[in-house]
XYZ file of N, CA and C in Angstrom:
714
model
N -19.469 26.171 3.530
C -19.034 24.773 3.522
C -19.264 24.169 2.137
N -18.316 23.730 1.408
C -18.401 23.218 0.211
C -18.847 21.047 0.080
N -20.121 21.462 -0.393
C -20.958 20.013 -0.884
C -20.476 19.755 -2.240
N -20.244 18.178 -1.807
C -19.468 17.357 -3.717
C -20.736 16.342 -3.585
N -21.006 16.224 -4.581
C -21.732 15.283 -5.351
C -21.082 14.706 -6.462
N -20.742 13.376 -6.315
C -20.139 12.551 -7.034
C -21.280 11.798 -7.786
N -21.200 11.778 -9.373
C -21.646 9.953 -9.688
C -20.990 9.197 -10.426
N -21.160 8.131 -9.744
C -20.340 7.013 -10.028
C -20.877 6.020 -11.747
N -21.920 5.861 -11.581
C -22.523 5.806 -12.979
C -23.733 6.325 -13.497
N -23.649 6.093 -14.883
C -25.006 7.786 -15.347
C -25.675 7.625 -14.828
N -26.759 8.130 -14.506
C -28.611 8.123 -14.341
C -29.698 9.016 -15.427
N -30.694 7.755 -16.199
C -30.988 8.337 -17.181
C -32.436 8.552 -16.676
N -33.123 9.362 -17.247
C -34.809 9.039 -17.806
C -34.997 9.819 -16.102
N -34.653 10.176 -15.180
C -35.178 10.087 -14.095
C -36.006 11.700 -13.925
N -36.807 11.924 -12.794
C -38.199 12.034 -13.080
C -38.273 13.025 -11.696
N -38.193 11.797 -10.425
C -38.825 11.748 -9.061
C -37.598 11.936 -8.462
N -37.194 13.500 -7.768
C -35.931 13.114 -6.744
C -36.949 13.166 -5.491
N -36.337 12.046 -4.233
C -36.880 11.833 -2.521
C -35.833 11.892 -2.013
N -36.229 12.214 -0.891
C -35.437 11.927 0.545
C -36.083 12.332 1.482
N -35.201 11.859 2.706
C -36.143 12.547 4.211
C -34.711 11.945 5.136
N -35.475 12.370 6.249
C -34.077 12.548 7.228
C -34.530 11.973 9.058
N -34.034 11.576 9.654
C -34.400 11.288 10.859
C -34.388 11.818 11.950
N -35.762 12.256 11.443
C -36.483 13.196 12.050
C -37.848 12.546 13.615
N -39.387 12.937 13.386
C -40.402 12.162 14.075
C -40.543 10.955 13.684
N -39.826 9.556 14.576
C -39.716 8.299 14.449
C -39.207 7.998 13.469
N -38.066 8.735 12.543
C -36.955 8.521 12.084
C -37.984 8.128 10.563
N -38.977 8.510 10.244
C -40.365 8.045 9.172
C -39.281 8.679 8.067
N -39.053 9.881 8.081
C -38.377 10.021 6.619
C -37.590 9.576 6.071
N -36.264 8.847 6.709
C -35.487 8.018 7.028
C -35.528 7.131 6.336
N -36.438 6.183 7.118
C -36.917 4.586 6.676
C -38.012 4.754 5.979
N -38.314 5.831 5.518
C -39.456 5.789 3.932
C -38.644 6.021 3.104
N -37.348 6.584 2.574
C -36.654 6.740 2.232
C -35.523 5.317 1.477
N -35.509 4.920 2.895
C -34.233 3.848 3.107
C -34.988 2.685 2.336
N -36.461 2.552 2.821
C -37.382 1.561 2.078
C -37.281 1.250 0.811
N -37.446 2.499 0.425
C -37.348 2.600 -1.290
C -36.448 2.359 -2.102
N -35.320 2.909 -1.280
C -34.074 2.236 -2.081
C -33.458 1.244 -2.267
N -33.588 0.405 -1.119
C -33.101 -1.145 -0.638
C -33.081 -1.833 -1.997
N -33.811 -1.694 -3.105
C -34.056 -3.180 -4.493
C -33.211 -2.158 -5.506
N -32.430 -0.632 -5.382
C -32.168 0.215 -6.287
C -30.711 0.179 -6.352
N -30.250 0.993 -7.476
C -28.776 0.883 -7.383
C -27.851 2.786 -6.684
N -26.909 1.880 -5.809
C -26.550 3.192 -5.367
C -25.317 3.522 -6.682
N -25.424 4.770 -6.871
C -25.148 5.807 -8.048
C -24.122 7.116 -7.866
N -23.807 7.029 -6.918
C -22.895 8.247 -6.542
C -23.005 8.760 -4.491
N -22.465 9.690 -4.807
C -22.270 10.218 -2.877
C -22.416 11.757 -2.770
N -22.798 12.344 -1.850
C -22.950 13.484 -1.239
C -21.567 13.700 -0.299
N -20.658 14.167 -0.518
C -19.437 14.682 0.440
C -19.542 16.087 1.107
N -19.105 16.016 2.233
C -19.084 17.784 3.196
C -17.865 17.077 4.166
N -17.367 18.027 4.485
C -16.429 18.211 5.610
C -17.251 18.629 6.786
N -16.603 17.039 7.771
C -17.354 17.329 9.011
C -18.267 16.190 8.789
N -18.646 15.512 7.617
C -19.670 14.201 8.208
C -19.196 12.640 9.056
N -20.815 12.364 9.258
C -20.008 11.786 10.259
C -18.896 10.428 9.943
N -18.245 10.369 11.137
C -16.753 9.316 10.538
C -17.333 8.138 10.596
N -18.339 7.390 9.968
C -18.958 6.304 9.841
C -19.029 5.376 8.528
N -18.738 4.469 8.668
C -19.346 3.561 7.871
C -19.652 1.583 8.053
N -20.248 0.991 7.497
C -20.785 0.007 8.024
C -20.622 -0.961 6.862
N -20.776 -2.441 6.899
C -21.820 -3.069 6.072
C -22.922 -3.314 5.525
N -23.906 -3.457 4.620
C -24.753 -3.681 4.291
C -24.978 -4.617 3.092
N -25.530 -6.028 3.991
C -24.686 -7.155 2.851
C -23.501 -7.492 2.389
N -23.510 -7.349 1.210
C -22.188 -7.694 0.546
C -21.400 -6.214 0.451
N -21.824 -5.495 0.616
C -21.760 -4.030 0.161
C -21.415 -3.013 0.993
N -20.263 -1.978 0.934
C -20.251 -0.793 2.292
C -20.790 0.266 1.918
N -21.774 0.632 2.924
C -22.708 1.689 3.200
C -22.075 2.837 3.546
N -21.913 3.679 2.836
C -21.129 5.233 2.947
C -21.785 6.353 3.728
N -21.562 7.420 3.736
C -22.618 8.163 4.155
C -23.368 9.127 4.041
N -23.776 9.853 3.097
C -24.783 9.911 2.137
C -24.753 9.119 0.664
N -25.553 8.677 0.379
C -25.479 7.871 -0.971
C -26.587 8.136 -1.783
N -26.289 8.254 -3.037
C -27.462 8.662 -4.443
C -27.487 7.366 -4.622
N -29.229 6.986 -5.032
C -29.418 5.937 -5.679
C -30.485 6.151 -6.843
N -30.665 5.025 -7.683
C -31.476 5.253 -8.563
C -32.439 3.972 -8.757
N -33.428 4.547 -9.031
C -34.442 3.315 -9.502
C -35.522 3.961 -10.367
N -34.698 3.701 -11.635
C -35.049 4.444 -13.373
C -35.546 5.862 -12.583
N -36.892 6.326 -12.855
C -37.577 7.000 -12.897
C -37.322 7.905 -11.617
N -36.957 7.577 -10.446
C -36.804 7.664 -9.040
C -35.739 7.614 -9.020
N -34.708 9.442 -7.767
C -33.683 9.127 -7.950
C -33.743 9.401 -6.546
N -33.070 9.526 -5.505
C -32.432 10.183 -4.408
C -31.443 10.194 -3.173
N -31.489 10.452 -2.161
C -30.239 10.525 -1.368
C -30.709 9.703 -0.070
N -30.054 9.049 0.265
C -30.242 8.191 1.747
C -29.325 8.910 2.850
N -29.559 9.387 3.544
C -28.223 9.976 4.620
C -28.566 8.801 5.633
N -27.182 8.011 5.568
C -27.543 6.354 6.300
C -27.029 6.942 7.665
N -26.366 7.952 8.248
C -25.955 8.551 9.584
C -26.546 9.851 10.012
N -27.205 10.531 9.350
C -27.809 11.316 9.749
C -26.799 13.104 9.267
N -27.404 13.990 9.332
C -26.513 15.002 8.898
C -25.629 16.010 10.043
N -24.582 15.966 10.200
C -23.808 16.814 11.575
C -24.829 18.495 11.145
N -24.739 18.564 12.620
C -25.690 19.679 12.837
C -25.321 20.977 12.143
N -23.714 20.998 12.439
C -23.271 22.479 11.923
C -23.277 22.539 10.383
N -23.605 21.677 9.831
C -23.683 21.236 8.095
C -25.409 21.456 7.502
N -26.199 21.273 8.580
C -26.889 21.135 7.595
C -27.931 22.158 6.866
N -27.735 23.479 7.152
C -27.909 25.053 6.406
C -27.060 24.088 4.777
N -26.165 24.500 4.906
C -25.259 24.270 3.848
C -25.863 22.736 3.034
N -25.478 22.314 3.835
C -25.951 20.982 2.790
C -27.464 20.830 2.454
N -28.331 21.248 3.514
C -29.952 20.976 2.543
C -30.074 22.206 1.202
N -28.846 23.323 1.204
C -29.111 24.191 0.194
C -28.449 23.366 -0.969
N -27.074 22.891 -0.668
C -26.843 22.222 -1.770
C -27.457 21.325 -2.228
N -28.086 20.438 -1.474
C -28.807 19.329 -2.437
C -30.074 19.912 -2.856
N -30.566 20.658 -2.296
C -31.963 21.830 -3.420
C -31.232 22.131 -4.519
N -30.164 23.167 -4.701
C -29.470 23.209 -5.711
C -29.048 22.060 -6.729
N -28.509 21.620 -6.570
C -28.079 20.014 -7.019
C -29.604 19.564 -8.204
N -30.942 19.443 -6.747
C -31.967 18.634 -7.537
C -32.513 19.279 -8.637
N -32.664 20.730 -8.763
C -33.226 21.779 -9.560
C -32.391 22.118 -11.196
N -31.033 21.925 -10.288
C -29.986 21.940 -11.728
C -30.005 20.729 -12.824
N -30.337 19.371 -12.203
C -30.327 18.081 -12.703
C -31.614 18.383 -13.079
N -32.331 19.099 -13.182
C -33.861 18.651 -13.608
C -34.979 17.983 -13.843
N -34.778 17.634 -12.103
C -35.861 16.509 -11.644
C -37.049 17.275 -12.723
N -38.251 16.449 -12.449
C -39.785 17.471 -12.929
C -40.251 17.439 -11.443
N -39.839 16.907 -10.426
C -40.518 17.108 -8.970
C -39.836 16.677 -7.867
N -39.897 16.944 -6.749
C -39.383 16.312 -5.862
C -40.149 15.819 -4.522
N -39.918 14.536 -4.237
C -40.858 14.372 -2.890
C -40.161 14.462 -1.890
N -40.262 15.062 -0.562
C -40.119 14.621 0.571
C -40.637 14.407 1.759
N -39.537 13.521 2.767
C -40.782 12.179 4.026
C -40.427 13.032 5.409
N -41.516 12.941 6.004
C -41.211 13.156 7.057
C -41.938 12.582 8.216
N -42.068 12.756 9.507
C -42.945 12.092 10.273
C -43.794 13.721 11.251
N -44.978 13.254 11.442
C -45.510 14.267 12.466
C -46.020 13.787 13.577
N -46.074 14.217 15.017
C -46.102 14.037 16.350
C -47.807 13.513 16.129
N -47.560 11.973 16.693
C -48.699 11.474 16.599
C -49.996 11.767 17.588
N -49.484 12.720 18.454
C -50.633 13.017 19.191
C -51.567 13.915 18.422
N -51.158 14.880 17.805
C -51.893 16.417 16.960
C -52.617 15.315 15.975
N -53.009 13.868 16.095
C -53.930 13.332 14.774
C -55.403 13.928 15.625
N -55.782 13.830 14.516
C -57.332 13.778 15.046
C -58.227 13.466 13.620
N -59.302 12.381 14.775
C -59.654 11.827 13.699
C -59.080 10.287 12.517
N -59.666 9.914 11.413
C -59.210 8.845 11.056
C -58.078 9.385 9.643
N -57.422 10.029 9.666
C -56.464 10.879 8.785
C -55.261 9.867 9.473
N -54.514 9.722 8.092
C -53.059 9.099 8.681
C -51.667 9.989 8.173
N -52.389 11.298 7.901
C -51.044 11.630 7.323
C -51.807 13.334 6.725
N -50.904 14.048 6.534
C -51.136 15.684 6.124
C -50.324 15.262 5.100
N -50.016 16.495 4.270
C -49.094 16.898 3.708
C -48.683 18.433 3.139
N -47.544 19.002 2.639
C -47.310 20.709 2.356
C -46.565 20.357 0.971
N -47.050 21.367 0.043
C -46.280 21.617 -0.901
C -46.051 23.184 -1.524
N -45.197 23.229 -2.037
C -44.557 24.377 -2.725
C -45.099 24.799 -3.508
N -45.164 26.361 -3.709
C -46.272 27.176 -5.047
C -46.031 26.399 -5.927
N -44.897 25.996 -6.343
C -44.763 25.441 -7.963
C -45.029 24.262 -8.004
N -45.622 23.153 -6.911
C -46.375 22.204 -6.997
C -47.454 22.508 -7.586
N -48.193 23.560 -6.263
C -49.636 23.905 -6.333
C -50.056 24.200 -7.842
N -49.562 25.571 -8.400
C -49.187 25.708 -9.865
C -49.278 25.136 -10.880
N -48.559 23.914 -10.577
C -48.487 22.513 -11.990
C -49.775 21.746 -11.858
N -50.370 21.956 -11.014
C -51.464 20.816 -10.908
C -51.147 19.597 -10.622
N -49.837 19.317 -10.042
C -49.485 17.912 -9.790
C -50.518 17.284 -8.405
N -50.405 16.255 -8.525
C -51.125 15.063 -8.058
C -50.951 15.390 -5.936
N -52.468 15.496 -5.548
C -52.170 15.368 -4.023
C -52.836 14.375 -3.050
N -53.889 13.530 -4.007
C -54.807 12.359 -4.025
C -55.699 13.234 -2.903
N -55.772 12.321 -1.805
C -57.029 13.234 -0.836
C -56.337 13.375 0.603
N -55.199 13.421 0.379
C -54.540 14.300 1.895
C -54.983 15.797 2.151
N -55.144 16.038 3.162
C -55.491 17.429 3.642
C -54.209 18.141 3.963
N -54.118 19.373 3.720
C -53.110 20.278 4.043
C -52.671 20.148 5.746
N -51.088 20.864 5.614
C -51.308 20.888 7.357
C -51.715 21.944 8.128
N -52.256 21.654 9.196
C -53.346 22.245 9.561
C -52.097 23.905 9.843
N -52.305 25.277 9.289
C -51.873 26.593 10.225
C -51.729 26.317 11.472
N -50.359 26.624 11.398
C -50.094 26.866 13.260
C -48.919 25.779 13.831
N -49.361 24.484 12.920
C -48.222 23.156 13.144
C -47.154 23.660 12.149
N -46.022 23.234 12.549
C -44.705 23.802 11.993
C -43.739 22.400 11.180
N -43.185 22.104 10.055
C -42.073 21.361 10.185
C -40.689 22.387 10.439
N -39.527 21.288 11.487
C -38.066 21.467 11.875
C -37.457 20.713 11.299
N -36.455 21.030 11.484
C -34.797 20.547 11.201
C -34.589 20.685 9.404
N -33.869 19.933 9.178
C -33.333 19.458 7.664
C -34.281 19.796 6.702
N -35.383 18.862 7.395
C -36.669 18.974 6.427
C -37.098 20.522 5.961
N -36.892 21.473 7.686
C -37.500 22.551 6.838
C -37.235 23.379 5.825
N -35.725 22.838 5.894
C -34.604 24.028 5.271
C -34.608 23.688 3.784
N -34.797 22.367 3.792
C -34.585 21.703 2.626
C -36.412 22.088 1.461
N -37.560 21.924 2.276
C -38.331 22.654 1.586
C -38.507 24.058 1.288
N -37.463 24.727 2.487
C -37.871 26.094 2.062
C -36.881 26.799 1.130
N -35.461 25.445 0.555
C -34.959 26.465 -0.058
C -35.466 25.959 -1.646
N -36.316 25.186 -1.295
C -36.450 24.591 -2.873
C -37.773 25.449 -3.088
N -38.525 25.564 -2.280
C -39.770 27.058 -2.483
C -39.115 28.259 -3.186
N -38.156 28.726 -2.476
C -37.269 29.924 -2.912
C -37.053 29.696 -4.399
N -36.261 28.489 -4.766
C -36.094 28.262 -6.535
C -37.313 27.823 -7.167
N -38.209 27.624 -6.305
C -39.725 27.849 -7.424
C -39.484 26.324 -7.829
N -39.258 25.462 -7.470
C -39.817 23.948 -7.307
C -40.091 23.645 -7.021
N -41.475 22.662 -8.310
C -42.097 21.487 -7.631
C -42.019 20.142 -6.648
N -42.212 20.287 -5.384
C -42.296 19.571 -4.244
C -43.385 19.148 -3.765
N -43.556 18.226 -3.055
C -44.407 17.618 -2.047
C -43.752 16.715 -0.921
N -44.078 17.210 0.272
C -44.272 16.773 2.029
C -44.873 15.765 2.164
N -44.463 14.640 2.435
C -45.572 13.606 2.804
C -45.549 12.994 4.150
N -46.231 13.575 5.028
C -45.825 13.376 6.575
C -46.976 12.866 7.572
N -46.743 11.817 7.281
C -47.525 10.701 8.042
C -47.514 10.791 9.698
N -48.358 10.410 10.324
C -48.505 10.708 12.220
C -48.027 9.583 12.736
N -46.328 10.027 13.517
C -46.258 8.673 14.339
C -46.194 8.812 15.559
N -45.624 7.412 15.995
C -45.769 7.388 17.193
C -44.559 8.158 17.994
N -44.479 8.751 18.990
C -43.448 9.563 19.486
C -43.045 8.907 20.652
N -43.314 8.072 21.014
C -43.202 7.062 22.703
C -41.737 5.819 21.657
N -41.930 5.588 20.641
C -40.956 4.967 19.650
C -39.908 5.515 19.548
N -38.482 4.799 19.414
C -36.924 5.532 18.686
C -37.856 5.829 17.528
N -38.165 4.413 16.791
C -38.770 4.487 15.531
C -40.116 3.720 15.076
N -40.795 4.120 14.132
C -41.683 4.205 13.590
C -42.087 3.133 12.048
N -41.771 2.036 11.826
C -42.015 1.453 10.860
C -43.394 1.477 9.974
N -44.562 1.633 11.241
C -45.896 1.597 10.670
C -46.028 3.218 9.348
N -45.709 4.206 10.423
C -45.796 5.414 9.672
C -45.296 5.314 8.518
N -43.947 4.814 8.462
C -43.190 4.883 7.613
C -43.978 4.444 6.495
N -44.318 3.148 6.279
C -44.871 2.395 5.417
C -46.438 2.991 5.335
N -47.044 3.997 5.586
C -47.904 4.946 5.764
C -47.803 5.462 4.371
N -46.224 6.489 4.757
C -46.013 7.473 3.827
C -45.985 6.560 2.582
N -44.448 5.580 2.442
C -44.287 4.862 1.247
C -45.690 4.173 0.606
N -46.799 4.047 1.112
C -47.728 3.616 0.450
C -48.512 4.853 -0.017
N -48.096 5.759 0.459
C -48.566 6.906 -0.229
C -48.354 7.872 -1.671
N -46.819 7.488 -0.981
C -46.428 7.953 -2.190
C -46.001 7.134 -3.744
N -46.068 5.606 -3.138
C -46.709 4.431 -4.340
C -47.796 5.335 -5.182
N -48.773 4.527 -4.439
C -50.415 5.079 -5.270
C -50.448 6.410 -5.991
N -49.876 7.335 -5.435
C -49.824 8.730 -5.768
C -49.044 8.916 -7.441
N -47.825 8.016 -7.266
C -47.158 8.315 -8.473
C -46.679 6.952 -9.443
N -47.911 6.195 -8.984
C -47.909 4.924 -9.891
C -46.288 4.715 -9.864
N -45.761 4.322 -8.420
C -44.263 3.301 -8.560
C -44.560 2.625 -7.432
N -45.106 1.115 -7.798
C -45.164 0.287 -6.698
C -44.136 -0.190 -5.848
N -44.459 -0.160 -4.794
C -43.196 -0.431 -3.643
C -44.044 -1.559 -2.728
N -43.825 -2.478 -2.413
C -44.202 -3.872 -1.384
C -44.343 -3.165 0.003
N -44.495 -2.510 0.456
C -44.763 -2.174 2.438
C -44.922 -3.307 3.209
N -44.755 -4.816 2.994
C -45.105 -5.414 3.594
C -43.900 -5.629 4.642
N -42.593 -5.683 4.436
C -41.355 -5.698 5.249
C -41.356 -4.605 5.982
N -42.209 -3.473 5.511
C -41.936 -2.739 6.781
C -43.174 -2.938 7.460
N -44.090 -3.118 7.314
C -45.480 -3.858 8.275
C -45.067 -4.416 8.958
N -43.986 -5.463 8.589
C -43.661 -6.627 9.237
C -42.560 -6.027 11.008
N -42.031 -4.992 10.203
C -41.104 -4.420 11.208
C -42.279 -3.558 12.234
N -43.480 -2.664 11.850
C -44.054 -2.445 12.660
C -44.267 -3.544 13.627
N -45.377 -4.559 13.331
C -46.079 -5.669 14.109
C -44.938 -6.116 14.813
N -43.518 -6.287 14.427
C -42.776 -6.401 15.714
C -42.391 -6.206 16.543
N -42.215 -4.573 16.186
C -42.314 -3.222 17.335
C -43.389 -3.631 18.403
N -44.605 -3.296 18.043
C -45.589 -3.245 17.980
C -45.903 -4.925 19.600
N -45.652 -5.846 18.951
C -44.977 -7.061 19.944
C -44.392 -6.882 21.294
N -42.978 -6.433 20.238
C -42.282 -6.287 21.328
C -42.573 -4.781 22.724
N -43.033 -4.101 21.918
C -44.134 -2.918 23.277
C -44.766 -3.435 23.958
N -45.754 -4.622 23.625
C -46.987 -4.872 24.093
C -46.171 -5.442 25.315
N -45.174 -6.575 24.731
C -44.935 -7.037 25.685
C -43.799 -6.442 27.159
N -43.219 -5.221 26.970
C -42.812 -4.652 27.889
C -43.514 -3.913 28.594
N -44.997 -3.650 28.186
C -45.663 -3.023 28.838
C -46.965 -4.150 30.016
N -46.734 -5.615 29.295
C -47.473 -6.429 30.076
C -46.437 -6.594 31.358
N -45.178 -6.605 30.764
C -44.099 -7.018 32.312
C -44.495 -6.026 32.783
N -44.144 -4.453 32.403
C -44.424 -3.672 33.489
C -45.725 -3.507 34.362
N -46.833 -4.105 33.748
C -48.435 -4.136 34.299
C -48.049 -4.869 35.596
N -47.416 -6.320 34.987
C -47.500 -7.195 36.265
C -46.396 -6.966 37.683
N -45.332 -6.120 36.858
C -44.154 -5.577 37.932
C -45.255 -4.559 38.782
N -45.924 -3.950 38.207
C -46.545 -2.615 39.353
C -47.701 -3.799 40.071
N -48.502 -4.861 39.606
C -49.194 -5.178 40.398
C -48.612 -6.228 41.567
N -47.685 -6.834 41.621
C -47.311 -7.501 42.091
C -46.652 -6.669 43.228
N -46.043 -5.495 42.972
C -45.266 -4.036 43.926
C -46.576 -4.053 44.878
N -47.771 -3.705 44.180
C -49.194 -3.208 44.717
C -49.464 -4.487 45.553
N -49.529 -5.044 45.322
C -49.920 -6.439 45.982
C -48.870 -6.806 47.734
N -47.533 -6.420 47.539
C -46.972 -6.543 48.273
C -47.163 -5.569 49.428
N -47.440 -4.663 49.290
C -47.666 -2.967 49.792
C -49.112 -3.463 50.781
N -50.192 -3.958 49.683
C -51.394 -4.257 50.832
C -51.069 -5.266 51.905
N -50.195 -6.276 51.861
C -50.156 -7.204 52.595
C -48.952 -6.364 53.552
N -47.993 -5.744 53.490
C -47.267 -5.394 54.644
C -47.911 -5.237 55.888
């Protein structure tokens, strides 16, 4: 299956390629999507077979994969997600793609099944020999533990950039899995990978989107408290 990468205008000086994909509570996604929101989109990812979508966003139409840039920081948003039979092919091309452009590293987001936390850890992470190698930066995340696995996009996409001997890093924060999605995690990772590589990013809009989640649970789970006691209540009196 043949991948086009278009850009629409240059991108200089850049440094940091990211992405992630929606995956556990959609965290790579919207750590992803986070980052780019204040950046300029820069070109597109094309395959035959994606999906027939597109939307608004603001003033602006949202395509479906899109390169953006923010100087130093470059990468890909897949705003629909990747068709299944594509994405062998396409996570090789965009490994290819990032290695030829000559990032010096690449990050990527993902989310992990928030039950396997243990302990006050908010996040693992995996990287590639040629991370390990460079001595690049892993602050005090712990590896993931042998035995836990990453799937889908994500895996293909780190393992073909292992294969070309690039520097990568995993940053996969524990969410919640009872969620479509995950804002807290999200803003987990993105504050992680702030501090880590000195490019400040605000997390507070997505805090904000947790605590509403977060709200709005509490409160479907108080209706349902009072729906079962009130059931219970009726049951003793029959």
């Amino acid at each position: 299956m043949k991948v086009e990468f278009r850009i629409f205008k240059p991108v200089e000086n850049h440094e940091i390629f990211i992405t992630g994909f929606a995956g556990i509570g959609i965290v790579g996604h919207l750590a992803t999507k986070y980052i780019a929101r204040n950046c300029d989109a820069v070109g597109v990812v094309r395959y035959r077979g994606e999906p027939p979508i597109v939307s608004m966003e603001g003033d602006r139409l949202l395509l479906q994969n899109e390169i953006f840039s923010c100087g130093r920081v470059v990468g890909v948003v897949n705003n629909y997600g990747i068709h299944e039979a594509a994405v062998y092919d396409y996570t090789k091309a965009l490994a290819t793609w990032v290695v030829a452009n000559e990032f010096k590293l690449a990050v990527l987001f993902g989310g992990l099944d928030g039950r396997l936390q243990r302990g006050e850890d908010k996040l693992r992470i995996v990287y590639t020999s040629a991370y390990r190698r460079a001595g690049l930066p892993t602050g005090d995340a712990k590896i993931l533990e042998q035995g836990l696995q990453i799937v889908g996009p994500l895996a293909y996409l780190t393992s073909f950039l292992e294969e070309l001997d690039f520097p990568t890093l995993v940053i996969l924060p524990y969410a919640d899995v009872t969620r479509p999605a995950d804002p807290y995690a999200a803003s987990v990772a993105v504050d992680y990978f702030s501090k880590l590589f000195d490019f400040p990013v605000d997390t507070s809009g997505l805090r904000q989107m947790a605590e509403e989640l977060e709200r709005e649970i509490e409160e479907v789970r108080r209706r349902m408290e009072e729906q079962s006691k009130r059931e219970e209540a009726s049951r003793l009196y029959i």
